[in-house]
Short mmCIF file of C-alpha atoms in Angstrom, two decimals:
data_model
loop_
_atom_site.label_atom_id
_atom_site.label_comp_id
_atom_site.label_asym_id
_atom_site.label_seq_id
_atom_site.Cartn_x
_atom_site.Cartn_y
_atom_site.Cartn_z
CA UNK A 1 -88.77 69.07 50.27
CA UNK A 2 -87.75 70.06 47.07
CA UNK A 3 -89.16 72.53 44.99
CA UNK A 4 -89.03 70.87 42.15
CA UNK A 5 -91.46 72.67 39.40
CA UNK A 6 -93.90 75.46 38.18
CA UNK A 7 -96.79 72.80 38.30
CA UNK A 8 -98.41 69.49 39.50
CA UNK A 9 -95.32 67.23 39.30
CA UNK A 10 -96.65 63.56 36.96
CA UNK A 11 -94.22 61.40 38.22
CA UNK A 12 -91.19 60.94 40.17
CA UNK A 13 -88.82 57.74 41.14
CA UNK A 14 -85.61 56.56 42.74
CA UNK A 15 -82.24 55.91 41.25
CA UNK A 16 -80.96 51.89 42.13
CA UNK A 17 -79.38 52.56 44.48
CA UNK A 18 -81.68 54.57 46.14
CA UNK A 19 -79.54 57.88 46.43
CA UNK A 20 -81.32 60.01 43.89
CA UNK A 21 -85.15 61.53 42.43
CA UNK A 22 -85.47 61.69 38.84
CA UNK A 23 -88.77 64.34 38.10
CA UNK A 24 -90.98 65.09 35.39
CA UNK A 25 -93.99 67.24 35.19
CA UNK A 26 -96.37 70.27 33.54
CA UNK A 27 -94.01 72.78 32.74
CA UNK A 28 -92.22 70.38 30.80
CA UNK A 29 -88.81 70.32 33.36
CA UNK A 30 -87.36 67.05 34.44
CA UNK A 31 -85.22 67.44 37.22
CA UNK A 32 -82.36 65.12 39.52
CA UNK A 33 -82.02 65.81 43.42
CA UNK A 34 -79.15 64.39 45.45
CA UNK A 35 -80.98 63.13 48.53
CA UNK A 36 -78.52 63.70 51.38
CA UNK A 37 -78.04 66.59 50.18
CA UNK A 38 -81.75 67.50 49.17
CA UNK A 39 -79.97 69.62 45.78
CA UNK A 40 -80.63 70.17 42.09
CA UNK A 41 -78.09 67.64 40.51
CA UNK A 42 -79.23 67.86 36.55
CA UNK A 43 -81.86 69.64 35.20
CA UNK A 44 -83.15 69.44 31.71
CA UNK A 45 -81.83 72.66 28.78
CA UNK A 46 -83.92 75.01 27.67
CA UNK A 47 -82.70 73.98 24.28
CA UNK A 48 -83.65 70.56 24.75
CA UNK A 49 -86.32 70.46 26.72
CA UNK A 50 -89.40 68.73 25.73
CA UNK A 51 -92.85 70.57 24.28
CA UNK A 52 -95.09 69.75 26.50
CA UNK A 53 -95.76 67.50 29.89
CA UNK A 54 -93.46 65.11 31.04
CA UNK A 55 -96.46 62.36 32.09
CA UNK A 56 -93.51 59.85 33.31
CA UNK A 57 -89.70 59.09 34.05
CA UNK A 58 -87.33 56.91 35.12
CA UNK A 59 -83.70 56.20 35.88
CA UNK A 60 -81.74 53.18 33.27
CA UNK A 61 -78.53 53.50 34.59
CA UNK A 62 -76.86 56.23 37.23
CA UNK A 63 -76.71 58.83 33.66
CA UNK A 64 -79.30 58.25 31.64
CA UNK A 65 -82.68 58.71 32.09
CA UNK A 66 -86.01 58.00 30.11
CA UNK A 67 -89.12 60.32 29.88
CA UNK A 68 -92.17 59.65 28.09
CA UNK A 69 -94.45 63.37 27.69
CA UNK A 70 -97.81 64.64 26.01
CA UNK A 71 -95.89 64.97 22.58
CA UNK A 72 -95.84 61.46 22.29
CA UNK A 73 -92.13 60.88 22.28
CA UNK A 74 -90.40 57.98 24.71
CA UNK A 75 -87.21 60.53 25.05
CA UNK A 76 -83.15 59.25 26.75
CA UNK A 77 -81.36 61.04 28.24
CA UNK A 78 -78.07 61.22 29.12
CA UNK A 79 -76.86 63.28 32.74
CA UNK A 80 -73.75 65.59 31.67
CA UNK A 81 -72.54 67.91 34.64
CA UNK A 82 -75.29 69.89 35.46
CA UNK A 83 -77.43 69.32 32.86
CA UNK A 84 -79.99 66.07 30.97
CA UNK A 85 -78.71 66.40 27.63
CA UNK A 86 -81.04 64.33 24.82
CA UNK A 87 -79.39 61.22 23.53
CA UNK A 88 -81.98 59.87 21.56
CA UNK A 89 -85.81 60.17 21.10
CA UNK A 90 -88.53 57.63 19.79
CA UNK A 91 -91.26 59.05 18.10
CA UNK A 92 -93.61 55.10 17.42
CA UNK A 93 -96.44 56.22 20.11
CA UNK A 94 -98.58 58.35 18.00
CA UNK A 95 -100.29 59.93 21.28
CA UNK A 96 -99.58 60.98 24.79
CA UNK A 97 -96.97 58.10 26.57
CA UNK A 98 -98.78 57.92 29.37
CA UNK A 99 -96.18 55.56 31.72
CA UNK A 100 -92.64 54.15 31.63
CA UNK A 101 -90.88 50.85 33.11
CA UNK A 102 -87.69 49.42 32.74
CA UNK A 103 -86.45 45.89 33.96
CA UNK A 104 -83.82 45.92 36.73
CA UNK A 105 -80.95 46.10 34.44
CA UNK A 106 -82.24 48.86 32.02
CA UNK A 107 -82.08 47.21 29.15
CA UNK A 108 -85.38 46.50 28.01
CA UNK A 109 -88.30 48.88 28.84
CA UNK A 110 -92.56 48.84 28.37
CA UNK A 111 -94.18 52.19 27.40
CA UNK A 112 -97.58 52.53 27.45
CA UNK A 113 -100.55 55.36 25.43
CA UNK A 114 -102.96 55.21 23.55
CA UNK A 115 -103.72 56.03 20.06
CA UNK A 116 -106.46 59.06 18.42
CA UNK A 117 -108.41 57.73 16.25
CA UNK A 118 -111.30 58.49 14.49
CA UNK A 119 -114.01 55.37 15.05
CA UNK A 120 -115.82 55.11 17.90
CA UNK A 121 -113.08 53.38 19.64
CA UNK A 122 -109.78 54.37 20.73
CA UNK A 123 -107.21 51.67 20.93
CA UNK A 124 -104.42 51.18 23.53
CA UNK A 125 -100.71 50.93 22.17
CA UNK A 126 -97.72 48.81 24.15
CA UNK A 127 -94.48 49.39 23.07
CA UNK A 128 -91.56 46.94 24.10
CA UNK A 129 -88.33 48.57 23.99
CA UNK A 130 -84.46 46.86 23.60
CA UNK A 131 -81.53 48.78 24.52
CA UNK A 132 -78.91 45.99 23.82
CA UNK A 133 -79.19 46.80 20.09
CA UNK A 134 -78.75 50.00 18.38
CA UNK A 135 -82.35 51.80 19.19
CA UNK A 136 -84.38 48.21 18.23
CA UNK A 137 -87.81 47.70 19.02
CA UNK A 138 -90.39 45.41 19.33
CA UNK A 139 -93.23 46.03 17.34
CA UNK A 140 -95.86 47.56 18.69
CA UNK A 141 -98.98 46.49 20.35
CA UNK A 142 -102.08 48.15 19.52
CA UNK A 143 -104.97 45.95 19.23
CA UNK A 144 -106.31 46.12 22.00
CA UNK A 145 -109.85 48.35 22.50
CA UNK A 146 -110.06 51.23 24.92
CA UNK A 147 -107.74 53.35 26.82
CA UNK A 148 -105.19 51.41 28.48
CA UNK A 149 -105.79 52.67 32.38
CA UNK A 150 -104.30 49.51 34.80
CA UNK A 151 -100.79 47.93 34.28
CA UNK A 152 -98.80 45.47 36.33
CA UNK A 153 -95.84 42.93 35.91
CA UNK A 154 -94.51 40.14 37.75
CA UNK A 155 -92.69 36.73 37.52
CA UNK A 156 -94.84 33.58 37.26
CA UNK A 157 -93.13 30.44 39.50
CA UNK A 158 -91.78 29.29 35.57
CA UNK A 159 -89.61 32.22 35.81
CA UNK A 160 -91.63 33.97 32.60
CA UNK A 161 -92.38 37.82 33.10
CA UNK A 162 -96.03 38.44 32.78
CA UNK A 163 -96.96 41.83 31.56
CA UNK A 164 -101.08 42.54 32.76
CA UNK A 165 -103.05 45.50 30.72
CA UNK A 166 -106.93 46.86 31.72
CA UNK A 167 -108.48 48.89 29.83
CA UNK A 168 -111.43 51.57 30.19
CA UNK A 169 -113.99 48.74 28.08
CA UNK A 170 -112.82 46.08 31.01
CA UNK A 171 -111.03 44.47 28.19
CA UNK A 172 -107.98 42.41 30.39
CA UNK A 173 -105.06 40.77 28.46
CA UNK A 174 -102.05 38.59 29.39
CA UNK A 175 -98.39 39.03 27.48
CA UNK A 176 -94.69 37.65 28.58
CA UNK A 177 -92.74 41.15 29.00
CA UNK A 178 -90.90 39.35 25.97
CA UNK A 179 -93.22 39.02 23.55
CA UNK A 180 -96.53 41.40 24.45
CA UNK A 181 -96.98 41.53 20.86
CA UNK A 182 -98.21 37.62 20.75
CA UNK A 183 -101.21 37.89 23.99
CA UNK A 184 -101.60 34.64 25.85
CA UNK A 185 -105.03 35.63 26.66
CA UNK A 186 -107.65 38.51 25.98
CA UNK A 187 -110.89 38.80 27.54
CA UNK A 188 -113.57 41.37 27.75
CA UNK A 189 -115.62 40.52 31.75
CA UNK A 190 -118.46 42.83 31.50
CA UNK A 191 -120.16 45.00 28.82
CA UNK A 192 -120.79 48.33 31.20
CA UNK A 193 -118.17 47.12 33.39
CA UNK A 194 -116.71 50.90 33.44
CA UNK A 195 -113.12 49.75 32.93
CA UNK A 196 -110.42 48.21 34.46
CA UNK A 197 -109.35 50.73 37.76
CA UNK A 198 -107.04 48.20 39.16
CA UNK A 199 -105.09 45.29 38.84
CA UNK A 200 -102.39 43.19 41.82
CA UNK A 201 -100.23 40.34 41.01
CA UNK A 202 -100.00 37.66 44.10
CA UNK A 203 -97.05 37.98 45.13
CA UNK A 204 -96.17 34.30 43.59
CA UNK A 205 -97.18 35.39 40.08
CA UNK A 206 -99.88 32.70 39.79
CA UNK A 207 -103.11 34.73 40.85
CA UNK A 208 -104.00 38.63 39.30
CA UNK A 209 -107.30 40.37 40.72
CA UNK A 210 -109.69 42.43 38.39
CA UNK A 211 -110.62 45.40 40.01
CA UNK A 212 -113.83 47.19 37.89
CA UNK A 213 -114.86 50.52 38.11
CA UNK A 214 -118.56 49.10 38.35
CA UNK A 215 -117.80 47.50 41.75
CA UNK A 216 -116.60 44.63 40.67
CA UNK A 217 -114.07 41.71 41.41
CA UNK A 218 -112.72 38.82 39.69
CA UNK A 219 -109.98 36.57 40.15
CA UNK A 220 -107.28 34.83 37.19
CA UNK A 221 -105.32 31.82 38.02
CA UNK A 222 -102.59 32.30 35.58
CA UNK A 223 -101.78 28.48 36.68
CA UNK A 224 -101.01 26.26 33.08
CA UNK A 225 -103.41 23.40 34.38
CA UNK A 226 -106.52 26.00 35.33
CA UNK A 227 -108.79 27.53 33.33
CA UNK A 228 -107.53 29.61 31.36
CA UNK A 229 -111.54 31.83 32.50
CA UNK A 230 -111.02 34.61 35.29
CA UNK A 231 -113.54 33.95 38.16
CA UNK A 232 -116.02 36.05 39.75
CA UNK A 233 -114.93 36.44 43.23
CA UNK A 234 -118.21 39.57 44.55
CA UNK A 235 -119.44 42.82 43.71
CA UNK A 236 -121.05 45.05 46.28
CA UNK A 237 -123.99 47.28 45.66
CA UNK A 238 -123.90 49.84 42.99
CA UNK A 239 -120.62 51.77 44.24
CA UNK A 240 -117.30 52.26 42.09
CA UNK A 241 -114.39 49.80 43.36
CA UNK A 242 -111.54 51.69 43.94
CA UNK A 243 -107.98 49.32 45.11
CA UNK A 244 -107.74 45.76 45.57
CA UNK A 245 -104.46 44.99 47.04
CA UNK A 246 -102.97 41.09 48.10
CA UNK A 247 -101.41 40.87 51.28
CA UNK A 248 -98.11 40.06 50.98
CA UNK A 249 -98.90 36.10 52.24
CA UNK A 250 -100.84 36.37 48.78
CA UNK A 251 -103.45 34.19 50.77
CA UNK A 252 -105.49 36.96 51.13
CA UNK A 253 -107.41 40.31 49.23
CA UNK A 254 -108.85 43.65 50.14
CA UNK A 255 -110.57 45.55 48.36
CA UNK A 256 -111.71 49.07 49.06
CA UNK A 257 -115.50 50.98 47.16
CA UNK A 258 -115.23 54.35 46.98
CA UNK A 259 -118.75 53.86 49.26
CA UNK A 260 -116.86 52.78 52.62
CA UNK A 261 -116.96 49.59 52.06
CA UNK A 262 -114.06 48.19 53.01
CA UNK A 263 -113.95 43.69 52.87
CA UNK A 264 -111.38 41.43 53.00
CA UNK A 265 -110.78 37.91 51.48
CA UNK A 266 -109.37 34.69 52.10
CA UNK A 267 -108.55 33.31 48.66
CA UNK A 268 -108.10 29.94 49.50
CA UNK A 269 -111.33 29.06 51.35
CA UNK A 270 -112.49 31.46 48.88
CA UNK A 271 -114.75 32.93 51.93
CA UNK A 272 -115.75 36.36 52.46
CA UNK A 273 -113.87 37.47 56.09
CA UNK A 274 -116.00 38.76 58.74
CA UNK A 275 -119.40 40.71 57.90
CA UNK A 276 -120.21 42.61 54.65
CA UNK A 277 -118.30 45.81 55.84
CA UNK A 278 -115.05 45.80 58.24
CA UNK A 279 -115.68 48.94 58.33
CA UNK A 280 -119.74 48.79 59.32
CA UNK A 281 -119.03 53.36 60.02
CA UNK A 282 -117.67 54.32 57.20
CA UNK A 283 -120.67 56.46 55.38
CA UNK A 284 -118.49 57.37 52.24
CA UNK A 285 -115.55 57.21 50.54
CA UNK A 286 -113.38 54.00 51.28
CA UNK A 287 -110.23 54.09 48.76
CA UNK A 288 -107.19 54.06 50.35
CA UNK A 289 -105.82 50.55 51.31
CA UNK A 290 -102.65 48.88 53.13
CA UNK A 291 -101.00 45.88 53.91
CA UNK A 292 -98.27 45.38 56.80
CA UNK A 293 -95.43 44.59 55.28
CA UNK A 294 -95.89 41.19 57.45
CA UNK A 295 -99.64 40.72 56.09
CA UNK A 296 -100.37 40.74 60.03
CA UNK A 297 -102.66 44.10 59.58
CA UNK A 298 -104.68 45.98 57.08
CA UNK A 299 -105.37 50.36 57.17
CA UNK A 300 -107.51 52.25 55.15
CA UNK A 301 -108.86 55.59 55.81
CA UNK A 302 -112.23 56.51 55.73
CA UNK A 303 -115.28 59.24 56.04
CA UNK A 304 -117.09 58.67 58.83
CA UNK A 305 -120.01 61.30 59.17
CA UNK A 306 -122.85 61.58 62.42
CA UNK A 307 -125.20 63.86 60.49
CA UNK A 308 -127.67 62.64 58.33
CA UNK A 309 -126.67 64.97 55.65
CA UNK A 310 -122.69 63.88 56.19
CA UNK A 311 -121.74 67.28 55.92
CA UNK A 312 -120.30 66.88 59.38
CA UNK A 313 -117.30 64.18 58.13
CA UNK A 314 -114.16 62.90 60.82
CA UNK A 315 -111.53 61.25 58.97
CA UNK A 316 -110.15 57.90 60.14
CA UNK A 317 -107.50 55.56 59.69
CA UNK A 318 -108.64 51.89 60.92
CA UNK A 319 -106.10 48.82 61.47
CA UNK A 320 -107.27 45.71 61.50
CA UNK A 321 -105.68 42.81 62.95
CA UNK A 322 -105.52 39.87 61.16
CA UNK A 323 -104.29 36.09 61.26
CA UNK A 324 -101.97 34.06 58.50
CA UNK A 325 -105.51 33.04 57.07
CA UNK A 326 -107.30 36.58 57.15
CA UNK A 327 -109.37 35.58 60.97
CA UNK A 328 -109.59 38.70 63.28
CA UNK A 329 -106.94 38.50 65.42
CA UNK A 330 -107.62 38.41 69.52
CA UNK A 331 -103.91 38.83 70.17
CA UNK A 332 -103.74 42.78 69.02
CA UNK A 333 -106.17 45.00 69.76
CA UNK A 334 -107.78 47.27 66.59
CA UNK A 335 -106.33 50.57 66.36
CA UNK A 336 -108.55 53.30 65.64
CA UNK A 337 -106.82 56.64 64.49
CA UNK A 338 -109.14 59.70 64.65
CA UNK A 339 -108.26 63.38 64.56
CA UNK A 340 -104.47 63.17 62.69
CA UNK A 341 -105.89 64.77 59.48
CA UNK A 342 -108.44 67.97 58.87
CA UNK A 343 -109.34 66.69 55.70
CA UNK A 344 -109.65 63.02 53.40
CA UNK A 345 -106.65 60.88 53.27
CA UNK A 346 -105.70 59.84 50.54
CA UNK A 347 -102.49 57.89 50.67
CA UNK A 348 -101.03 54.87 53.13
CA UNK A 349 -98.02 54.11 54.68
CA UNK A 350 -96.49 51.10 56.42
CA UNK A 351 -92.89 51.58 57.01
CA UNK A 352 -90.82 48.25 56.26
CA UNK A 353 -90.88 47.80 59.86
CA UNK A 354 -94.28 48.39 60.03
CA UNK A 355 -93.54 49.95 62.92
CA UNK A 356 -94.61 53.35 61.55
CA UNK A 357 -97.56 54.35 59.74
CA UNK A 358 -97.65 57.23 57.14
CA UNK A 359 -100.59 59.34 55.26
CA UNK A 360 -100.83 62.59 53.51
CA UNK A 361 -104.18 64.00 52.81
CA UNK A 362 -106.92 66.85 51.71
CA UNK A 363 -104.74 69.57 54.70
CA UNK A 364 -101.76 69.54 52.96
CA UNK A 365 -100.67 67.65 55.75
CA UNK A 366 -97.51 64.05 55.55
CA UNK A 367 -98.78 62.42 58.95
CA UNK A 368 -96.29 59.92 60.86
CA UNK A 369 -97.03 58.03 63.51
CA UNK A 370 -95.64 55.62 65.66
CA UNK A 371 -97.59 52.24 65.91
CA UNK A 372 -95.54 51.35 68.90
CA UNK A 373 -96.86 53.57 70.98
CA UNK A 374 -99.72 53.04 73.75
CA UNK A 375 -101.23 55.47 72.64
CA UNK A 376 -100.15 56.28 68.61
CA UNK A 377 -102.45 59.77 68.15
CA UNK A 378 -100.22 61.55 70.68
CA UNK A 379 -96.70 60.21 68.67
CA UNK A 380 -97.86 61.76 65.82
CA UNK A 381 -95.36 63.93 63.93
CA UNK A 382 -95.91 66.69 61.12
CA UNK A 383 -92.81 67.36 59.12
CA UNK A 384 -93.25 70.88 57.66
CA UNK A 385 -93.51 69.86 53.70
CA UNK A 386 -94.32 72.96 52.69
CA UNK A 387 -96.82 71.84 50.09
CA UNK A 388 -99.67 73.92 48.32
CA UNK A 389 -102.28 71.41 47.60
CA UNK A 390 -103.48 68.80 48.62
CA UNK A 391 -101.45 65.54 48.66
CA UNK A 392 -102.42 61.99 46.99
CA UNK A 393 -99.80 59.53 47.69
CA UNK A 394 -96.86 58.76 50.04
CA UNK A 395 -94.23 55.85 50.05
CA UNK A 396 -91.15 55.19 52.11
CA UNK A 397 -87.48 54.23 50.51
CA UNK A 398 -86.39 50.48 51.08
CA UNK A 399 -84.09 51.23 53.42
CA UNK A 400 -86.92 53.43 55.97
CA UNK A 401 -85.29 55.82 56.10
CA UNK A 402 -86.60 58.37 53.63
CA UNK A 403 -90.28 59.26 52.90
CA UNK A 404 -91.61 60.92 49.57
CA UNK A 405 -94.69 62.30 48.30
CA UNK A 406 -96.66 63.71 45.18
CA UNK A 407 -99.42 66.44 45.43
CA UNK A 408 -101.14 68.14 43.11
CA UNK A 409 -99.71 71.58 43.21
#
């Protein structure tokens, strides 16, 4: 545990070699950490400190860091000894810079934010940054109505990098990453949809899953030979959709709704796997999903209640074994992990080899469970993480030797 900030941490990112982490938060601080020693190796000096919350950070190179902040600035920082020195600053965004993503070679970046307006509609803003020239940048994409809620990037079989954007007004726009100001397609899926809460590309880059707050799921086939109109897949009840995730093989799509409904769809056959709900025992809250790396297991977290008032809740992790076409597998027994947490579970992550499951939640605990043992609950390990508030997210390092957590503290 590294006590990095005096307020909520808004963003963390690994360096390309996995040896460092950069963090940014509402205390206006930015810090770089060495994972081998757990020590801070560089930070922003007082004179250069941003004027507002730091909302997003990312490594551009071992000695260059980008940050987006609430003062509308995208800033490039140079690592100089123990200090981060402001190298360049760009002020094209008229409102908060909410997120920034960098290409693998560090030559390009995409930032998203919004535009404050007097009219009834807000505008989303996307800017593509090209660092091969001297702070040269593309024209801003500012003709999307609504606040940008979701962003996803993937590569098609033809090698094109596609940028998908979703707004709080139910608008989804596709463009090539190199020319975000030229829309390939743009649709408004549903009036009164409540907005696009989640986007996920299939691994092959051909399909895009779209989740709307009103509970609808749409699929968009990006094959040039197919229709340019998204296909409606399903809607369950009146509950808000929380998450959509493709399996690693791309054949299955999992979805979770806030009322505890969890579904699995076989997209090749366009059919739901099993009953309406994979988890008939859940009585509310089920918005956490995770596929194992090999795609044979799906894990989710739910709250179960035995009384009518739903006051006496038990927080459970369930793992469903599935085969490659999405049928429930008889080769392995399914798992029910109970008693790992005393509060709501907000994050799940499989280790790269699929043997362990990390979970975090409202009880300030990180729990690592060995799924290969006969009694996984007995193997539960709770490292001392020193969080003083709810833990919202957890992720394994690609090598599987490190785990990162982020919380409301």
